[in-house]
Tab-separated table of C-alpha atoms in Angstrom:
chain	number	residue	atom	x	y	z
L	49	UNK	CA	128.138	87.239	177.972
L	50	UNK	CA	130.061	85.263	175.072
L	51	UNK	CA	129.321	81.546	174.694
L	52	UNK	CA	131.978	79.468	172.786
L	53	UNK	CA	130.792	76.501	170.518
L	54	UNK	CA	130.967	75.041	166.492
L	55	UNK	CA	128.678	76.672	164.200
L	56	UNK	CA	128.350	75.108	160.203
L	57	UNK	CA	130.035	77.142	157.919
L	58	UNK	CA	126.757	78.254	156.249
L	59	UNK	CA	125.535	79.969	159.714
L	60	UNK	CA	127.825	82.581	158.732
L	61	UNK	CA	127.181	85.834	157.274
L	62	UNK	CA	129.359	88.422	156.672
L	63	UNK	CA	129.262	92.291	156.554
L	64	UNK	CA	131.588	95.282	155.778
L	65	UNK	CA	135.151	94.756	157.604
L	66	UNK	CA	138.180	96.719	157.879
L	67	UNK	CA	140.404	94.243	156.128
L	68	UNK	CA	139.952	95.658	152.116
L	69	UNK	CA	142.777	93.444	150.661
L	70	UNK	CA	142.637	90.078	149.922
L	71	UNK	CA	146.039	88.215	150.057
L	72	UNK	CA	144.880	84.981	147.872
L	73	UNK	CA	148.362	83.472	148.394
L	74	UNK	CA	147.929	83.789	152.415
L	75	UNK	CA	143.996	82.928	152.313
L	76	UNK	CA	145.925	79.679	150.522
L	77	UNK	CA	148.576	78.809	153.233
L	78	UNK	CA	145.354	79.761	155.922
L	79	UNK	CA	143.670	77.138	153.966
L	80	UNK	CA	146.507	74.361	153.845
L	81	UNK	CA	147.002	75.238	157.749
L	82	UNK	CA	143.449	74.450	158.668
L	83	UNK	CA	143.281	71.306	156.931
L	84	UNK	CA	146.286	69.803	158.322
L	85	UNK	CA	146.618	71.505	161.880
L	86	UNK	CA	142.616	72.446	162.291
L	87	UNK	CA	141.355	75.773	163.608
L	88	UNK	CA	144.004	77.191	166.308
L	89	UNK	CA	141.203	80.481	167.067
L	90	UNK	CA	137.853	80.645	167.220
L	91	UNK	CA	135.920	83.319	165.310
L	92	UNK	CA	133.588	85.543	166.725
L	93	UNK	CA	130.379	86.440	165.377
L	94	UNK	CA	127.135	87.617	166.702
L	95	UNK	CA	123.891	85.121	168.078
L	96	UNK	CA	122.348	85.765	164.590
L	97	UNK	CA	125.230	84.722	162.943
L	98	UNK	CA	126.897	87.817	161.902
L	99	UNK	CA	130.761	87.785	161.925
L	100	UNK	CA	132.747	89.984	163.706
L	101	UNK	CA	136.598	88.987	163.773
L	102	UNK	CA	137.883	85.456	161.499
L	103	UNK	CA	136.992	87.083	158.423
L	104	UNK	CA	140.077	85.027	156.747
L	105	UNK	CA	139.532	82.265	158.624
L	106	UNK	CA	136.396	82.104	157.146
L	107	UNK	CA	137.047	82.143	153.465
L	108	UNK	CA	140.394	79.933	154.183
L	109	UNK	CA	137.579	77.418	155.885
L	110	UNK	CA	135.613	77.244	152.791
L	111	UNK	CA	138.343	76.741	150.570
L	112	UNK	CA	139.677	74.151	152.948
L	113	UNK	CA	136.191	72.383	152.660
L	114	UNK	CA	135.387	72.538	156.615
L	115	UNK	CA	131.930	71.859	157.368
L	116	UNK	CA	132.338	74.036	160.553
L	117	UNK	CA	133.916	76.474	162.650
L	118	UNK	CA	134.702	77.044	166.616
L	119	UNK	CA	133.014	80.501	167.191
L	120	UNK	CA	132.169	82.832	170.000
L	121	UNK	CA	129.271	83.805	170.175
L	122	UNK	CA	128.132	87.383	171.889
L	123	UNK	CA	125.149	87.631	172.993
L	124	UNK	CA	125.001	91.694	173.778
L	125	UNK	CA	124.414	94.407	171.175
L	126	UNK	CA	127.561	96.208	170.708
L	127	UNK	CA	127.464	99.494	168.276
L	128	UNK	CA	128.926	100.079	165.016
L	129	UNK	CA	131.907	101.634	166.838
L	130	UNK	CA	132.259	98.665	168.992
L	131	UNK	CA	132.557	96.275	166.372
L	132	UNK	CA	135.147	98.642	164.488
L	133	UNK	CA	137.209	98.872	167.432
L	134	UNK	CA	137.422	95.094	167.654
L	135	UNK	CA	138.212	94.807	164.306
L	136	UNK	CA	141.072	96.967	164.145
L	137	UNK	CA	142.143	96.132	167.602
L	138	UNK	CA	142.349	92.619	166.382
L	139	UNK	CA	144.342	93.347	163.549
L	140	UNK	CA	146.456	96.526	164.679
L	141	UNK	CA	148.314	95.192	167.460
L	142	UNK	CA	148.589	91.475	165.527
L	143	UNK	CA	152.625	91.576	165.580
L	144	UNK	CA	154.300	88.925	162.936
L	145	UNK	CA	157.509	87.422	163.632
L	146	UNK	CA	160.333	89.452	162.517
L	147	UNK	CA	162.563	87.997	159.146
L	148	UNK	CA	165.381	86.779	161.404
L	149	UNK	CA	162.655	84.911	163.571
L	150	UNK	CA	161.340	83.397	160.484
L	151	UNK	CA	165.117	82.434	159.981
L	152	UNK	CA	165.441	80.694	163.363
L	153	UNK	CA	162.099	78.871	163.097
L	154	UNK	CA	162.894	77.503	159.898
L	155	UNK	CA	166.484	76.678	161.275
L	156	UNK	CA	165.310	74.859	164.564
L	157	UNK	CA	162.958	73.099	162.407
L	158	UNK	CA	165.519	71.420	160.734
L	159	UNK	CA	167.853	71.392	163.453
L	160	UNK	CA	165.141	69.146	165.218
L	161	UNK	CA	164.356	67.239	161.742
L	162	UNK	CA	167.636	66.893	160.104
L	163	UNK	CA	166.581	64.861	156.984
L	164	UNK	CA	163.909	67.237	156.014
L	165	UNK	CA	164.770	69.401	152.666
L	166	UNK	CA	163.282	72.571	151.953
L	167	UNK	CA	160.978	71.243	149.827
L	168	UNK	CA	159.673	69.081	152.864
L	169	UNK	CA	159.985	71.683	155.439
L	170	UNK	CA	157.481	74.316	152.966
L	171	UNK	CA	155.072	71.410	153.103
L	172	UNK	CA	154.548	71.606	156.851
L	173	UNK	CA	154.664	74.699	156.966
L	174	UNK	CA	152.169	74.980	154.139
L	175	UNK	CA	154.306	77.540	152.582
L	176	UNK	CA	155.936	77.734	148.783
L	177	UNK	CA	159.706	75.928	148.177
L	178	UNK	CA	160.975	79.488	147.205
L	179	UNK	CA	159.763	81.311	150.556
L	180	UNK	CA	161.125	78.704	152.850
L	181	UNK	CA	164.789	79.189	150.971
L	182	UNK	CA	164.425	82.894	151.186
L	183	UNK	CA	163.958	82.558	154.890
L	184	UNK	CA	166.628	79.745	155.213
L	185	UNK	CA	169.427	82.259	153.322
L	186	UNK	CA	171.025	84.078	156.550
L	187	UNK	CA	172.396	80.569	157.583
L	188	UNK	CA	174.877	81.100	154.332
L	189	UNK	CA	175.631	84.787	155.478
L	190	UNK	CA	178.268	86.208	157.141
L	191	UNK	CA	177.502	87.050	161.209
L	192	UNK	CA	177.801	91.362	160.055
L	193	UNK	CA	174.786	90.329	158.043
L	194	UNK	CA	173.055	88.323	160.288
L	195	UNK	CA	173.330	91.107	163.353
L	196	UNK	CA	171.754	93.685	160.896
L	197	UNK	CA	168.882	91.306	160.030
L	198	UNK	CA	168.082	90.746	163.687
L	199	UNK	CA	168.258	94.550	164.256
L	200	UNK	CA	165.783	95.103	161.223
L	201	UNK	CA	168.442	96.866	159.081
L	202	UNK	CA	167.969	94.685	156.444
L	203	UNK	CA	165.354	92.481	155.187
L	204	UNK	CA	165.299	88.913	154.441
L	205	UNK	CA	165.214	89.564	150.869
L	206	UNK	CA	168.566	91.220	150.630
L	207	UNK	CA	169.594	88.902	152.852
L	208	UNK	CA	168.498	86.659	150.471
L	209	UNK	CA	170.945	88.136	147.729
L	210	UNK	CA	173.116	89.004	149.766
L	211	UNK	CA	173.806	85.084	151.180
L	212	UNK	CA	174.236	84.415	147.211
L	213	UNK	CA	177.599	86.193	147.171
L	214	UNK	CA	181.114	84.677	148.512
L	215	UNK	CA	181.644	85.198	152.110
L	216	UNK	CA	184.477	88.064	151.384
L	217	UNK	CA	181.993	89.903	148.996
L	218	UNK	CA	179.173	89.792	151.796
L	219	UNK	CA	180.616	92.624	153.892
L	220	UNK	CA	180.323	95.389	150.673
L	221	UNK	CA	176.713	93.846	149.723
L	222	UNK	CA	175.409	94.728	153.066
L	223	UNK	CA	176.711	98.512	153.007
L	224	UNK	CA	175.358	98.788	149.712
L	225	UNK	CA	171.808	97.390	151.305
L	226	UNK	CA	172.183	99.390	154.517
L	227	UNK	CA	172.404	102.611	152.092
L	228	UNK	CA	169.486	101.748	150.341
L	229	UNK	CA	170.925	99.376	147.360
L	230	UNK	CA	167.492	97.916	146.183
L	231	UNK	CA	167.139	93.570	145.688
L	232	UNK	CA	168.038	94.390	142.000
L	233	UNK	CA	170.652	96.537	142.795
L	234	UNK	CA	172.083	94.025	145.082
L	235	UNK	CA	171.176	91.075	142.433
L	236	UNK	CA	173.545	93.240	139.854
């Protein structure tokens, strides 16, 4: 049986997790999210405390200076393999939005916010100036270039350099990325 309730940040403690790598810059934007929007998923940990999934949620929680957390507590003693499982399950099948649905979020954003600049739109977003113009590039790109972002032949970051370029130059740029012309390459 799993019980959902708040718990103070110091009931916490954590253990070993899959997760290795610590993205500071992301643990940031976490941060800046729960602050401003609050916790959107609870944690889970076990009834002494022990947490099992929200390992980033934790640390962004601290650094956001939140006193406490929405967690779900389980009361039943699962194994080691149990709480692996979880863990990776939780993170495996976690799918991020592709680069051209980054695009369109940013885009409807503004659509539905006209006088916001980039500068603004990063700040709700809790994201740097630089990303949110990355993402916002396609809508200077010829439609070839756009149709091979939303099929994931391209990235947004050639995109990126890409959009740079005059319209008539934009057609040659994207062969060159769809043949494996690095950002640099592109840049050049």
């Amino acid at each position: 049986m799993a019980i959902q309730t708040k718990k103070l940040i110091d009931w916490f403690k954590t253990n070993k997790q899959v997760r290795e790598q610590v993205d500071d810059e992301k643990d940031r934007e976490l941060s800046e999210s729960l602050k401003s929007e609050g916790q959107l998923q609870p944690v889970m940990a076990f009834a002494d405390g022990t947490l099992i999934l929200g390992h980033r949620r934790l640390r962004a929680a601290r650094k956001a200076g939140l006193t406490e957390l929405l967690v779900t507590i389980i009361d039943e003693s699962l194994t080691e393999t149990q709480v692996k499982i979880l863990q990776i399950t939780e993170n495996i099948h976690r799918a991020d939005l592709s680069d051209f649905e980054k695009f369109q979020a940013c885009e409807e954003l503004v659509r539905l916010n006209p006088d916001w600049t980039n500068k603004e739109l990063a700040a709700h977003l809790h994201l740097s100036e630089p990303t949110i113009t990355k993402y916002r590039s396609p809508s200077k790109a010829i439609p070839t270039v756009l149709k091979a972002l939303e099929a994931g032949q391209v990235g947004i970051t050639s995109v990126y350099e890409i959009a740079k370029a005059p319209p008539e130059q934009q057609a040659e740029l994207l062969q060159l990325a769809l043949t494996g012309a690095s950002r640099d390459g592109l840049a050049g």
